[in-house]
Amino acid sequence: MTDHAAATSSKTQGLFKRLRYRHLYMLVTLGTHKNLHRAAEALHMSQPTLTRMLQEVEDAFGCSLFDRQPRGMTPTPVGEELLKFAHSALNSLDRCVEDLTARAQGGYGHLAIGVVMGSALDEVVVTIATLKKASPQLGIRMMSDTSDLLIDLLEQERLDVAIARLGAPGDRSRFEFEPLGNDRLVFAVRAGHPLLEQPAIPVEQMVQNWTWLLQPAASPGRKALERWWADQDMLPPGMTIECSSIWAMLQLVQLTDAIMVLSEAVIHDHVRTGLISIIEQHAIEGLAPYGIILRKGAPRSKELQQFLSHLRGAMKTGPSA
């Protein structure tokens, strides 16, 4: 072992002896509230006790983790990194407890799956049904959200796998990505919208005269839309409604005259039933592919491997198989 490795190992062993999960929980709570008094109340302890715990952790790392300010506390750069680790460690502990509890009760563990709306949602649902049929006592939790939020949950180890799109440039260094397919963004409005009566709809008119119903700024779809506006030499519209819920967007577009921008797969059923209509003159091609996203280097449970195998099969044969 090199001198550097030995020193690193010695420091790590020292942290093992001094740090406890209660310290990590304290850090996460303090990072959430950014205030000693409120964090102490949330932890049901006195403020001096919390201050001593924080000092213990800062002494262990040999640096300040929070900047003390008159109206609160903000994490230092080192504190930000430690908070990420604390979130990840506590989420891993939660998942371990869930899994062990399920197995102790005769179950077969847990699987947490995130999927972006549209994309391979039908295939994911079929895969879950197939997996549940084969392992009735397997606990499965599925959630649907925007890609950026799913990736955050995956990084926090609150998901085992995400079926989504990579967004930030650094995502590929942190995650494994296996593309499954692609989609395009379309512009949709309620049935009977005045724009549908026009044979040609200039982009300028759409941007200047109408409210736009948009996903959050960090979502891949929103980023693609903003690039499209820039390619058209257009400033973003001044009248917008930003919404993180796909279901809420699908309701709002039917109740307003807003122009909604979503992937074609997401709105397919609503278009088929006549609830909303697509403005055919415009679409955004070249959306980043969606696919299987996994944490690099993370172990894969037997249940996760089975899910991935079934999903790949469903993608080849279609969701009706």
mmCIF file of N, CA and C in Angstrom, residues 227-301:
data_model
loop_
_atom_site.group_PDB
_atom_site.id
_atom_site.type_symbol
_atom_site.label_atom_id
_atom_site.label_comp_id
_atom_site.label_asym_id
_atom_site.label_seq_id
_atom_site.Cartn_x
_atom_site.Cartn_y
_atom_site.Cartn_z
ATOM 1 N N ARG A 227 -34.272 25.877 -27.686
ATOM 2 C CA ARG A 227 -33.364 25.861 -28.844
ATOM 3 C C ARG A 227 -34.149 26.132 -30.125
ATOM 4 N N TRP A 228 -35.376 25.598 -30.203
ATOM 5 C CA TRP A 228 -36.218 25.800 -31.385
ATOM 6 C C TRP A 228 -36.574 27.271 -31.538
ATOM 7 N N TRP A 229 -36.938 27.921 -30.428
ATOM 8 C CA TRP A 229 -37.214 29.355 -30.491
ATOM 9 C C TRP A 229 -35.990 30.115 -30.989
ATOM 10 N N ALA A 230 -34.814 29.760 -30.470
ATOM 11 C CA ALA A 230 -33.590 30.445 -30.888
ATOM 12 C C ALA A 230 -33.323 30.228 -32.374
ATOM 13 N N ASP A 231 -33.550 29.007 -32.876
ATOM 14 C CA ASP A 231 -33.361 28.718 -34.299
ATOM 15 C C ASP A 231 -34.307 29.540 -35.165
ATOM 16 N N GLN A 232 -35.475 29.878 -34.609
ATOM 17 C CA GLN A 232 -36.449 30.693 -35.341
ATOM 18 C C GLN A 232 -36.191 32.193 -35.152
ATOM 19 N N ASP A 233 -35.074 32.524 -34.464
ATOM 20 C CA ASP A 233 -34.744 33.923 -34.145
ATOM 21 C C ASP A 233 -35.870 34.600 -33.377
ATOM 22 N N MET A 234 -36.461 33.845 -32.461
ATOM 23 C CA MET A 234 -37.579 34.355 -31.676
ATOM 24 C C MET A 234 -37.208 34.392 -30.195
ATOM 25 N N LEU A 235 -37.663 35.436 -29.515
ATOM 26 C CA LEU A 235 -37.559 35.455 -28.064
ATOM 27 C C LEU A 235 -38.633 34.551 -27.480
ATOM 28 N N PRO A 236 -38.419 33.977 -26.305
ATOM 29 C CA PRO A 236 -39.464 33.151 -25.680
ATOM 30 C C PRO A 236 -40.737 33.960 -25.472
ATOM 31 N N PRO A 237 -41.881 33.314 -25.454
ATOM 32 C CA PRO A 237 -43.145 34.033 -25.267
ATOM 33 C C PRO A 237 -43.211 34.708 -23.904
ATOM 34 N N GLY A 238 -43.937 35.816 -23.862
ATOM 35 C CA GLY A 238 -44.072 36.538 -22.604
ATOM 36 C C GLY A 238 -45.160 35.985 -21.714
ATOM 37 N N MET A 239 -46.121 35.272 -22.320
ATOM 38 C CA MET A 239 -47.241 34.723 -21.550
ATOM 39 C C MET A 239 -47.067 33.211 -21.438
ATOM 40 N N THR A 240 -46.781 32.737 -20.244
ATOM 41 C CA THR A 240 -46.518 31.307 -20.059
ATOM 42 C C THR A 240 -47.177 30.785 -18.784
ATOM 43 N N ILE A 241 -47.425 29.492 -18.781
ATOM 44 C CA ILE A 241 -47.789 28.750 -17.575
ATOM 45 C C ILE A 241 -46.797 27.599 -17.482
ATOM 46 N N GLU A 242 -45.997 27.565 -16.431
ATOM 47 C CA GLU A 242 -45.030 26.478 -16.256
ATOM 48 C C GLU A 242 -45.619 25.443 -15.314
ATOM 49 N N CYS A 243 -45.545 24.187 -15.719
ATOM 50 C CA CYS A 243 -46.203 23.129 -14.950
ATOM 51 C C CYS A 243 -45.341 21.872 -14.963
ATOM 52 N N SER A 244 -45.089 21.305 -13.788
ATOM 53 C CA SER A 244 -44.268 20.095 -13.700
ATOM 54 C C SER A 244 -45.100 18.826 -13.828
ATOM 55 N N SER A 245 -46.417 18.947 -13.745
ATOM 56 C CA SER A 245 -47.299 17.781 -13.823
ATOM 57 C C SER A 245 -47.852 17.619 -15.234
ATOM 58 N N ILE A 246 -47.539 16.487 -15.872
ATOM 59 C CA ILE A 246 -48.074 16.216 -17.206
ATOM 60 C C ILE A 246 -49.596 16.139 -17.157
ATOM 61 N N TRP A 247 -50.124 15.500 -16.117
ATOM 62 C CA TRP A 247 -51.582 15.360 -16.009
ATOM 63 C C TRP A 247 -52.248 16.718 -15.909
ATOM 64 N N ALA A 248 -51.659 17.621 -15.139
ATOM 65 C CA ALA A 248 -52.224 18.966 -15.023
ATOM 66 C C ALA A 248 -52.152 19.705 -16.359
ATOM 67 N N MET A 249 -51.070 19.530 -17.094
ATOM 68 C CA MET A 249 -50.944 20.168 -18.406
ATOM 69 C C MET A 249 -52.040 19.689 -19.353
ATOM 70 N N LEU A 250 -52.304 18.390 -19.331
ATOM 71 C CA LEU A 250 -53.326 17.833 -20.218
ATOM 72 C C LEU A 250 -54.719 18.345 -19.854
ATOM 73 N N GLN A 251 -54.938 18.672 -18.589
ATOM 74 C CA GLN A 251 -56.214 19.261 -18.182
ATOM 75 C C GLN A 251 -56.266 20.745 -18.533
ATOM 76 N N LEU A 252 -55.187 21.461 -18.250
ATOM 77 C CA LEU A 252 -55.154 22.902 -18.496
ATOM 78 C C LEU A 252 -55.324 23.244 -19.971
ATOM 79 N N VAL A 253 -54.718 22.454 -20.846
ATOM 80 C CA VAL A 253 -54.810 22.776 -22.269
ATOM 81 C C VAL A 253 -56.242 22.659 -22.771
ATOM 82 N N GLN A 254 -57.035 21.806 -22.136
ATOM 83 C CA GLN A 254 -58.440 21.666 -22.532
ATOM 84 C C GLN A 254 -59.311 22.802 -21.995
ATOM 85 N N LEU A 255 -58.840 23.486 -20.957
ATOM 86 C CA LEU A 255 -59.639 24.526 -20.302
ATOM 87 C C LEU A 255 -59.221 25.939 -20.691
ATOM 88 N N THR A 256 -58.138 26.066 -21.453
ATOM 89 C CA THR A 256 -57.624 27.383 -21.831
ATOM 90 C C THR A 256 -57.341 27.407 -23.327
ATOM 91 N N ASP A 257 -56.883 28.571 -23.804
ATOM 92 C CA ASP A 257 -56.456 28.697 -25.200
ATOM 93 C C ASP A 257 -54.942 28.585 -25.328
ATOM 94 N N ALA A 258 -54.287 28.035 -24.319
ATOM 95 C CA ALA A 258 -52.829 27.938 -24.328
ATOM 96 C C ALA A 258 -52.342 26.930 -25.364
ATOM 97 N N ILE A 259 -51.120 27.159 -25.833
ATOM 98 C CA ILE A 259 -50.427 26.213 -26.708
ATOM 99 C C ILE A 259 -49.541 25.340 -25.825
ATOM 100 N N MET A 260 -49.737 24.050 -25.877
ATOM 101 C CA MET A 260 -48.973 23.108 -25.049
ATOM 102 C C MET A 260 -47.925 22.411 -25.907
ATOM 103 N N VAL A 261 -46.745 22.222 -25.343
ATOM 104 C CA VAL A 261 -45.661 21.534 -26.048
ATOM 105 C C VAL A 261 -45.284 20.289 -25.255
ATOM 106 N N LEU A 262 -45.544 19.113 -25.855
ATOM 107 C CA LEU A 262 -45.220 17.838 -25.218
ATOM 108 C C LEU A 262 -44.829 16.834 -26.291
ATOM 109 N N SER A 263 -44.280 15.708 -25.853
ATOM 110 C CA SER A 263 -43.928 14.668 -26.814
ATOM 111 C C SER A 263 -45.193 14.063 -27.405
ATOM 112 N N GLU A 264 -45.099 13.651 -28.650
ATOM 113 C CA GLU A 264 -46.259 13.123 -29.369
ATOM 114 C C GLU A 264 -46.821 11.885 -28.679
ATOM 115 N N ALA A 265 -45.942 11.060 -28.113
ATOM 116 C CA ALA A 265 -46.406 9.834 -27.460
ATOM 117 C C ALA A 265 -47.267 10.136 -26.237
ATOM 118 N N VAL A 266 -46.959 11.220 -25.528
ATOM 119 C CA VAL A 266 -47.698 11.561 -24.310
ATOM 120 C C VAL A 266 -49.145 11.920 -24.621
ATOM 121 N N ILE A 267 -49.359 12.656 -25.710
ATOM 122 C CA ILE A 267 -50.704 13.167 -25.985
ATOM 123 C C ILE A 267 -51.482 12.291 -26.961
ATOM 124 N N HIS A 268 -50.910 11.162 -27.361
ATOM 125 C CA HIS A 268 -51.524 10.321 -28.401
ATOM 126 C C HIS A 268 -52.978 9.983 -28.090
ATOM 127 N N ASP A 269 -53.245 9.497 -26.882
ATOM 128 C CA ASP A 269 -54.609 9.078 -26.544
ATOM 129 C C ASP A 269 -55.572 10.258 -26.524
ATOM 130 N N HIS A 270 -55.117 11.418 -26.051
ATOM 131 C CA HIS A 270 -55.987 12.594 -26.013
ATOM 132 C C HIS A 270 -56.305 13.101 -27.419
ATOM 133 N N VAL A 271 -55.337 12.966 -28.321
ATOM 134 C CA VAL A 271 -55.589 13.352 -29.715
ATOM 135 C C VAL A 271 -56.551 12.367 -30.366
ATOM 136 N N ARG A 272 -56.336 11.089 -30.107
ATOM 137 C CA ARG A 272 -57.181 10.050 -30.714
ATOM 138 C C ARG A 272 -58.639 10.209 -30.306
ATOM 139 N N THR A 273 -58.878 10.619 -29.071
ATOM 140 C CA THR A 273 -60.256 10.771 -28.591
ATOM 141 C C THR A 273 -60.840 12.150 -28.887
ATOM 142 N N GLY A 274 -60.055 13.026 -29.526
ATOM 143 C CA GLY A 274 -60.573 14.324 -29.937
ATOM 144 C C GLY A 274 -60.571 15.395 -28.864
ATOM 145 N N LEU A 275 -59.923 15.136 -27.726
ATOM 146 C CA LEU A 275 -59.902 16.124 -26.651
ATOM 147 C C LEU A 275 -58.965 17.284 -26.966
ATOM 148 N N ILE A 276 -57.862 16.998 -27.623
ATOM 149 C CA ILE A 276 -56.930 18.038 -28.047
ATOM 150 C C ILE A 276 -56.501 17.762 -29.479
ATOM 151 N N SER A 277 -55.956 18.791 -30.129
ATOM 152 C CA SER A 277 -55.532 18.671 -31.528
ATOM 153 C C SER A 277 -54.102 19.171 -31.672
ATOM 154 N N ILE A 278 -53.400 18.601 -32.628
ATOM 155 C CA ILE A 278 -52.017 18.988 -32.909
ATOM 156 C C ILE A 278 -51.997 20.049 -34.003
ATOM 157 N N ILE A 279 -51.181 21.080 -33.808
ATOM 158 C CA ILE A 279 -50.926 22.063 -34.865
ATOM 159 C C ILE A 279 -49.899 21.443 -35.802
ATOM 160 N N GLU A 280 -50.360 20.972 -36.937
ATOM 161 C CA GLU A 280 -49.534 20.120 -37.796
ATOM 162 C C GLU A 280 -48.381 20.855 -38.473
ATOM 163 N N GLN A 281 -48.485 22.189 -38.603
ATOM 164 C CA GLN A 281 -47.454 22.909 -39.367
ATOM 165 C C GLN A 281 -46.098 22.932 -38.675
ATOM 166 N N HIS A 282 -46.090 22.697 -37.381
ATOM 167 C CA HIS A 282 -44.836 22.828 -36.637
ATOM 168 C C HIS A 282 -44.605 21.609 -35.747
ATOM 169 N N ALA A 283 -43.360 21.199 -35.642
ATOM 170 C CA ALA A 283 -42.955 20.125 -34.734
ATOM 171 C C ALA A 283 -41.455 20.264 -34.490
ATOM 172 N N ILE A 284 -40.986 19.672 -33.425
ATOM 173 C CA ILE A 284 -39.561 19.728 -33.083
ATOM 174 C C ILE A 284 -39.000 18.317 -33.151
ATOM 175 N N GLU A 285 -38.175 18.084 -34.165
ATOM 176 C CA GLU A 285 -37.539 16.777 -34.336
ATOM 177 C C GLU A 285 -36.206 16.759 -33.587
ATOM 178 N N GLY A 286 -35.619 15.585 -33.519
ATOM 179 C CA GLY A 286 -34.277 15.482 -32.950
ATOM 180 C C GLY A 286 -34.209 15.589 -31.445
ATOM 181 N N LEU A 287 -35.318 15.278 -30.774
ATOM 182 C CA LEU A 287 -35.287 15.248 -29.315
ATOM 183 C C LEU A 287 -34.311 14.165 -28.855
ATOM 184 N N ALA A 288 -33.612 14.420 -27.774
ATOM 185 C CA ALA A 288 -32.649 13.432 -27.266
ATOM 186 C C ALA A 288 -33.342 12.096 -27.028
ATOM 187 N N PRO A 289 -32.690 10.981 -27.340
ATOM 188 C CA PRO A 289 -33.329 9.673 -27.145
ATOM 189 C C PRO A 289 -33.596 9.393 -25.672
ATOM 190 N N TYR A 290 -34.627 8.627 -25.417
ATOM 191 C CA TYR A 290 -34.893 8.155 -24.062
ATOM 192 C C TYR A 290 -34.349 6.741 -23.935
ATOM 193 N N GLY A 291 -34.094 6.314 -22.713
ATOM 194 C CA GLY A 291 -33.552 4.974 -22.538
ATOM 195 C C GLY A 291 -33.401 4.605 -21.078
ATOM 196 N N ILE A 292 -32.716 3.503 -20.846
ATOM 197 C CA ILE A 292 -32.476 2.988 -19.496
ATOM 198 C C ILE A 292 -31.306 3.753 -18.875
ATOM 199 N N ILE A 293 -31.531 4.333 -17.708
ATOM 200 C CA ILE A 293 -30.486 5.077 -17.003
ATOM 201 C C ILE A 293 -30.230 4.402 -15.657
ATOM 202 N N LEU A 294 -28.961 4.065 -15.420
ATOM 203 C CA LEU A 294 -28.553 3.396 -14.178
ATOM 204 C C LEU A 294 -27.351 4.128 -13.586
ATOM 205 N N ARG A 295 -27.207 4.070 -12.279
ATOM 206 C CA ARG A 295 -26.024 4.650 -11.643
ATOM 207 C C ARG A 295 -24.792 3.825 -12.003
ATOM 208 N N LYS A 296 -23.736 4.493 -12.399
ATOM 209 C CA LYS A 296 -22.504 3.791 -12.738
ATOM 210 C C LYS A 296 -21.928 3.110 -11.505
ATOM 211 N N GLY A 297 -21.583 1.844 -11.678
ATOM 212 C CA GLY A 297 -20.945 1.103 -10.602
ATOM 213 C C GLY A 297 -21.873 0.587 -9.531
ATOM 214 N N ALA A 298 -23.165 0.904 -9.621
ATOM 215 C CA ALA A 298 -24.105 0.444 -8.587
ATOM 216 C C ALA A 298 -24.436 -1.026 -8.802
ATOM 217 N N PRO A 299 -24.528 -1.809 -7.724
ATOM 218 C CA PRO A 299 -24.899 -3.225 -7.877
ATOM 219 C C PRO A 299 -26.321 -3.355 -8.407
ATOM 220 N N ARG A 300 -26.555 -4.415 -9.182
ATOM 221 C CA ARG A 300 -27.879 -4.650 -9.758
ATOM 222 C C ARG A 300 -28.481 -5.896 -9.122
ATOM 223 N N SER A 301 -29.582 -5.710 -8.463
ATOM 224 C CA SER A 301 -30.253 -6.840 -7.824
ATOM 225 C C SER A 301 -30.801 -7.790 -8.878
#
